Tab-separated table of C-alpha atoms and ligand atoms in Angstrom:
chain	number	residue	atom	x	y	z
A	1	UNK	CA	0.000	0.000	0.000
A	2	UNK	CA	1.314	3.459	-0.933
A	3	UNK	CA	0.233	6.294	1.328
A	4	UNK	CA	0.879	9.968	0.646
A	5	UNK	CA	0.999	12.295	3.636
A	6	UNK	CA	0.630	15.978	2.684
A	7	UNK	CA	2.129	19.011	4.431
A	8	UNK	CA	4.553	17.254	6.759
A	9	UNK	CA	6.774	20.330	6.383
A	10	UNK	CA	5.433	23.825	5.647
A	11	UNK	CA	6.729	25.727	2.617
A	12	UNK	CA	8.680	28.000	5.012
A	13	UNK	CA	10.329	24.964	6.629
A	14	UNK	CA	11.179	23.503	3.221
A	15	UNK	CA	12.776	26.834	2.217
A	16	UNK	CA	14.841	26.805	5.419
A	17	UNK	CA	15.935	23.190	4.791
A	18	UNK	CA	16.963	24.099	1.253
A	19	UNK	CA	18.939	27.141	2.401
A	20	UNK	CA	20.894	24.992	4.890
A	21	UNK	CA	21.366	22.134	2.396
A	22	UNK	CA	22.559	24.432	-0.398
A	23	UNK	CA	25.370	25.639	1.874
A	24	UNK	CA	26.408	22.096	2.933
A	25	UNK	CA	28.931	19.790	1.264
A	26	UNK	CA	27.633	16.678	-0.484
A	27	UNK	CA	29.150	13.264	-1.179
A	28	UNK	CA	28.641	10.387	-3.599
A	29	UNK	CA	25.339	8.672	-2.778
A	30	UNK	CA	26.841	5.202	-2.996
A	31	UNK	CA	28.199	5.453	0.581
A	32	UNK	CA	24.908	4.111	1.984
A	33	UNK	CA	24.012	1.697	-0.822
A	34	UNK	CA	24.143	-2.091	-0.687
A	35	UNK	CA	26.164	-4.040	-3.259
A	36	UNK	CA	23.415	-4.326	-5.877
A	37	UNK	CA	22.003	-0.831	-5.461
A	38	UNK	CA	25.493	0.742	-5.562
A	39	UNK	CA	25.740	-0.471	-9.159
A	40	UNK	CA	22.628	1.437	-10.241
A	41	UNK	CA	22.816	4.486	-7.935
A	42	UNK	CA	24.057	7.817	-9.243
A	43	UNK	CA	23.237	10.764	-6.991
A	44	UNK	CA	24.631	12.770	-4.113
A	45	UNK	CA	23.769	12.866	-0.454
A	46	UNK	CA	24.590	14.777	2.700
A	47	UNK	CA	27.159	12.702	4.639
A	48	UNK	CA	24.863	10.669	6.941
A	49	UNK	CA	26.935	11.331	10.084
A	50	UNK	CA	27.387	15.060	9.429
A	51	UNK	CA	26.020	17.601	11.907
A	52	UNK	CA	23.866	19.159	9.214
A	53	UNK	CA	22.217	15.835	8.235
A	54	UNK	CA	21.616	14.908	11.885
A	55	UNK	CA	20.131	18.321	12.735
A	56	UNK	CA	17.815	18.361	9.712
A	57	UNK	CA	16.945	14.701	10.342
A	58	UNK	CA	15.882	15.576	13.882
A	59	UNK	CA	13.587	18.258	12.487
A	60	UNK	CA	12.041	15.722	10.089
A	61	UNK	CA	11.456	13.317	12.996
A	62	UNK	CA	9.715	16.057	15.014
A	63	UNK	CA	7.468	16.845	12.050
A	64	UNK	CA	6.614	13.146	11.610
A	65	UNK	CA	5.589	12.654	15.207
A	66	UNK	CA	3.255	15.665	14.853
A	67	UNK	CA	1.479	14.054	11.872
A	68	UNK	CA	-1.506	11.866	12.916
A	69	UNK	CA	-1.850	10.498	9.366
A	70	UNK	CA	1.795	9.388	9.289
A	71	UNK	CA	1.538	7.737	12.725
A	72	UNK	CA	-1.720	6.014	11.787
A	73	UNK	CA	-0.329	4.665	8.507
A	74	UNK	CA	3.120	3.623	9.757
A	75	UNK	CA	2.584	2.725	13.441
A	76	UNK	CA	6.321	3.337	13.834
A	77	UNK	CA	8.453	1.536	16.394
A	78	UNK	CA	11.873	2.854	15.284
A	79	UNK	CA	12.599	5.460	12.624
A	80	UNK	CA	16.047	5.454	11.039
A	81	UNK	CA	17.830	8.849	11.108
A	82	UNK	CA	16.615	10.579	7.914
A	83	UNK	CA	19.078	10.913	5.032
A	84	UNK	CA	19.096	13.584	2.310
A	85	UNK	CA	19.830	13.202	-1.369
A	86	UNK	CA	19.856	15.231	-4.551
A	87	UNK	CA	19.669	14.397	-8.226
A	88	UNK	CA	20.986	17.020	-10.652
A	89	UNK	CA	20.182	17.035	-14.366
A	90	UNK	CA	23.656	18.449	-15.076
A	91	UNK	CA	25.233	15.243	-13.714
A	92	UNK	CA	22.738	12.786	-15.221
A	93	UNK	CA	21.659	11.592	-11.784
A	94	UNK	CA	19.211	8.694	-11.403
A	95	UNK	CA	18.757	5.540	-9.328
A	96	UNK	CA	18.015	2.329	-11.225
A	97	UNK	CA	15.671	-0.417	-10.103
A	98	UNK	CA	16.582	-1.939	-6.717
A	99	UNK	CA	15.234	-3.093	-3.385
A	100	UNK	CA	16.379	-1.536	-0.098
A	101	UNK	CA	18.398	-3.529	2.446
A	102	UNK	CA	16.241	-5.522	4.864
A	103	UNK	CA	18.155	-4.405	7.950
A	104	UNK	CA	19.909	-1.107	8.542
A	105	UNK	CA	22.204	-0.106	11.351
A	106	UNK	CA	23.131	3.427	12.345
A	107	UNK	CA	26.767	3.823	13.350
A	108	UNK	CA	26.277	6.846	15.611
A	109	UNK	CA	23.276	5.717	17.643
A	110	UNK	CA	23.742	1.940	17.395
A	111	UNK	CA	20.107	1.698	16.281
A	112	UNK	CA	19.407	-1.356	14.128
A	113	UNK	CA	16.036	-1.781	12.470
A	114	UNK	CA	14.177	-4.100	10.130
A	115	UNK	CA	13.086	-1.904	7.226
A	116	UNK	CA	9.326	-2.429	6.934
A	117	UNK	CA	8.524	0.877	5.243
A	118	UNK	CA	10.501	3.262	3.052
A	119	UNK	CA	9.749	6.973	3.081
A	120	UNK	CA	10.551	9.752	0.616
A	121	UNK	CA	9.901	13.327	1.763
A	122	UNK	CA	10.045	15.673	-1.223
A	123	UNK	CA	12.013	18.924	-0.785
A	124	UNK	CA	11.743	20.241	-4.384
A	125	UNK	CA	8.595	21.471	-6.083
A	126	UNK	CA	7.558	19.323	-9.090
A	127	UNK	CA	7.815	22.374	-11.380
A	128	UNK	CA	11.484	22.821	-10.479
A	129	UNK	CA	12.659	19.672	-12.279
A	130	UNK	CA	11.772	17.244	-15.051
A	131	UNK	CA	12.110	13.480	-14.621
A	132	UNK	CA	13.068	12.302	-11.127
A	133	UNK	CA	9.842	10.337	-10.662
A	134	UNK	CA	9.899	7.741	-7.910
A	135	UNK	CA	8.602	4.561	-9.545
A	136	UNK	CA	7.340	1.909	-7.137
A	137	UNK	CA	6.307	-1.553	-8.230
A	138	UNK	CA	3.774	-3.540	-6.247
A	139	UNK	CA	1.114	-6.213	-6.793
A	140	UNK	CA	-1.049	-3.695	-8.652
A	141	UNK	CA	1.611	-2.546	-11.096
A	142	UNK	CA	3.952	0.388	-11.385
A	143	UNK	CA	3.232	3.717	-9.625
A	144	UNK	CA	4.799	7.058	-10.503
A	145	UNK	CA	5.209	9.403	-7.547
A	146	UNK	CA	6.167	13.077	-7.672
A	147	UNK	CA	4.787	15.132	-4.794
A	148	UNK	CA	4.844	18.810	-3.822
A	149	UNK	CA	7.652	19.913	-1.501
A	150	UNK	CA	6.861	19.069	2.122
A	151	UNK	CA	4.760	15.990	1.247
A	152	UNK	CA	5.896	12.400	1.715
A	153	UNK	CA	5.115	8.929	0.423
A	154	UNK	CA	5.250	5.753	2.511
A	155	UNK	CA	5.701	2.465	0.674
A	156	UNK	CA	6.644	-1.115	1.556
A	157	UNK	CA	10.427	-1.404	1.761
A	158	UNK	CA	10.062	-4.785	0.066
A	159	UNK	CA	9.017	-3.085	-3.213
A	160	UNK	CA	11.281	-2.767	-6.202
A	161	UNK	CA	11.669	0.951	-6.924
A	162	UNK	CA	13.736	3.466	-8.862
A	163	UNK	CA	14.194	7.184	-9.494
A	164	UNK	CA	14.089	8.101	-13.185
A	165	UNK	CA	16.835	10.359	-14.575
A	166	UNK	CA	16.438	14.060	-13.796
A	167	UNK	CA	16.562	15.881	-17.135
A	168	UNK	CA	16.098	19.489	-15.926
A	169	UNK	CA	16.801	21.149	-12.600
A	170	UNK	CA	17.516	19.475	-9.276
A	171	UNK	CA	15.444	17.034	-7.219
A	172	UNK	CA	16.132	17.197	-3.484
A	173	UNK	CA	14.536	14.835	-0.962
A	174	UNK	CA	14.853	13.249	2.429
A	175	UNK	CA	14.559	9.471	2.568
A	176	UNK	CA	14.590	6.961	5.380
A	177	UNK	CA	13.167	3.694	6.668
A	178	UNK	CA	11.213	2.609	9.654
A	179	UNK	CA	10.347	-0.500	11.568
A	180	UNK	CA	6.635	-0.687	12.275
A	181	UNK	CA	5.142	-2.141	15.452
A	182	UNK	CA	2.945	-4.123	13.051
A	183	UNK	CA	5.245	-6.170	10.839
A	184	UNK	CA	2.581	-7.660	8.577
A	185	UNK	CA	1.690	-5.207	5.790
A	186	UNK	CA	-1.825	-6.616	5.408
A	187	UNK	CA	-2.555	-6.299	9.134
A	188	UNK	CA	-1.140	-2.763	9.122
A	189	UNK	CA	-3.326	-1.829	6.187
A	190	UNK	CA	-6.470	-3.194	7.935
A	191	UNK	CA	-5.657	-1.174	11.052
A	192	UNK	CA	-5.115	1.955	8.959
A	193	UNK	CA	-8.435	1.504	7.121
A	194	UNK	CA	-10.241	0.971	10.422
A	195	UNK	CA	-8.663	4.096	11.912
A	196	UNK	CA	-9.609	6.153	8.837
A	197	UNK	CA	-13.229	4.964	9.113
A	198	UNK	CA	-13.316	5.699	12.869
A	199	UNK	CA	-11.984	9.237	12.314
A	200	UNK	CA	-14.763	9.852	9.746
A	201	UNK	CA	-17.386	8.507	12.195
A	202	UNK	CA	-16.018	10.724	14.966
A	203	UNK	CA	-16.482	13.727	12.666
A	204	UNK	CA	-20.104	12.778	12.001
A	205	UNK	CA	-21.266	11.338	15.327
A	206	UNK	CA	-18.866	12.726	17.901
A	207	UNK	CA	-16.277	10.977	20.021
A	208	UNK	CA	-18.778	9.713	22.612
A	209	UNK	CA	-21.121	7.860	20.227
A	210	UNK	CA	-21.355	4.323	21.739
A	211	UNK	CA	-20.563	2.438	18.501
A	212	UNK	CA	-17.634	4.751	17.798
A	213	UNK	CA	-16.312	3.985	21.265
A	214	UNK	CA	-16.676	0.235	20.568
A	215	UNK	CA	-14.863	0.521	17.247
A	216	UNK	CA	-12.098	2.540	18.911
A	217	UNK	CA	-11.769	-0.320	21.395
A	218	UNK	CA	-11.488	-2.822	18.544
A	219	UNK	CA	-8.818	-0.624	16.921
A	220	UNK	CA	-6.701	-0.677	20.074
A	221	UNK	CA	-7.275	-4.370	20.636
A	222	UNK	CA	-6.104	-5.184	17.099
A	223	UNK	CA	-2.928	-3.206	17.765
A	224	UNK	CA	-2.582	-5.024	21.101
A	225	UNK	CA	-2.974	-8.303	19.203
A	226	UNK	CA	-0.504	-7.529	16.409
A	227	UNK	CA	2.029	-5.085	17.835
A	228	UNK	CA	5.598	-6.092	18.633
A	229	UNK	CA	7.168	-3.478	20.890
B	1	NI	NI1	15.843	2.621	-2.469
């Protein structure tokens, strides 16, 4: 299941991120790639352990925890420190088809997670570049994702995916992985659908409607049943 979460960062925050990132030094993106993906990866990224990447990553994490839609869709247990990449048309940047590593460890914090979900948070406006679509393959086919700056997409880390060549301008994004409390994607998707329906009922009937209260109980009991914490 692909889920887009709008307005995780405001336009003002995106502009501030971009100002800080434009002044930073970048390195070859292959430093965080596995053996197969290193062969098809051509982009740049902020050095993952750099102060600037860690500080911006912390700001992304704060924004995520303030987003009810993100929390509802991901049910995160551990979120990997966000990374930042850029694809420039002038350098023919792209990232060929690959699958992300199943387990990722962070050198600085010692955090090690199973990558259940991959996240791309867009930091360039779609009008600012051509190409650079995130293509995600799942059971239902191939999906082309290009979101406004400040929006993110969540997708199963098990999916094959790629970033098409940028042919004009620069595509800047943050990307990272997370381990969900609910490992099974189907179970997670059922819980998300239930939560979405409950939120709509709360709007219509109020939070104290007896059936809404029952459904909210079922929601929590399903999480209690499926969560690994
Ligand atoms: Ni990837």
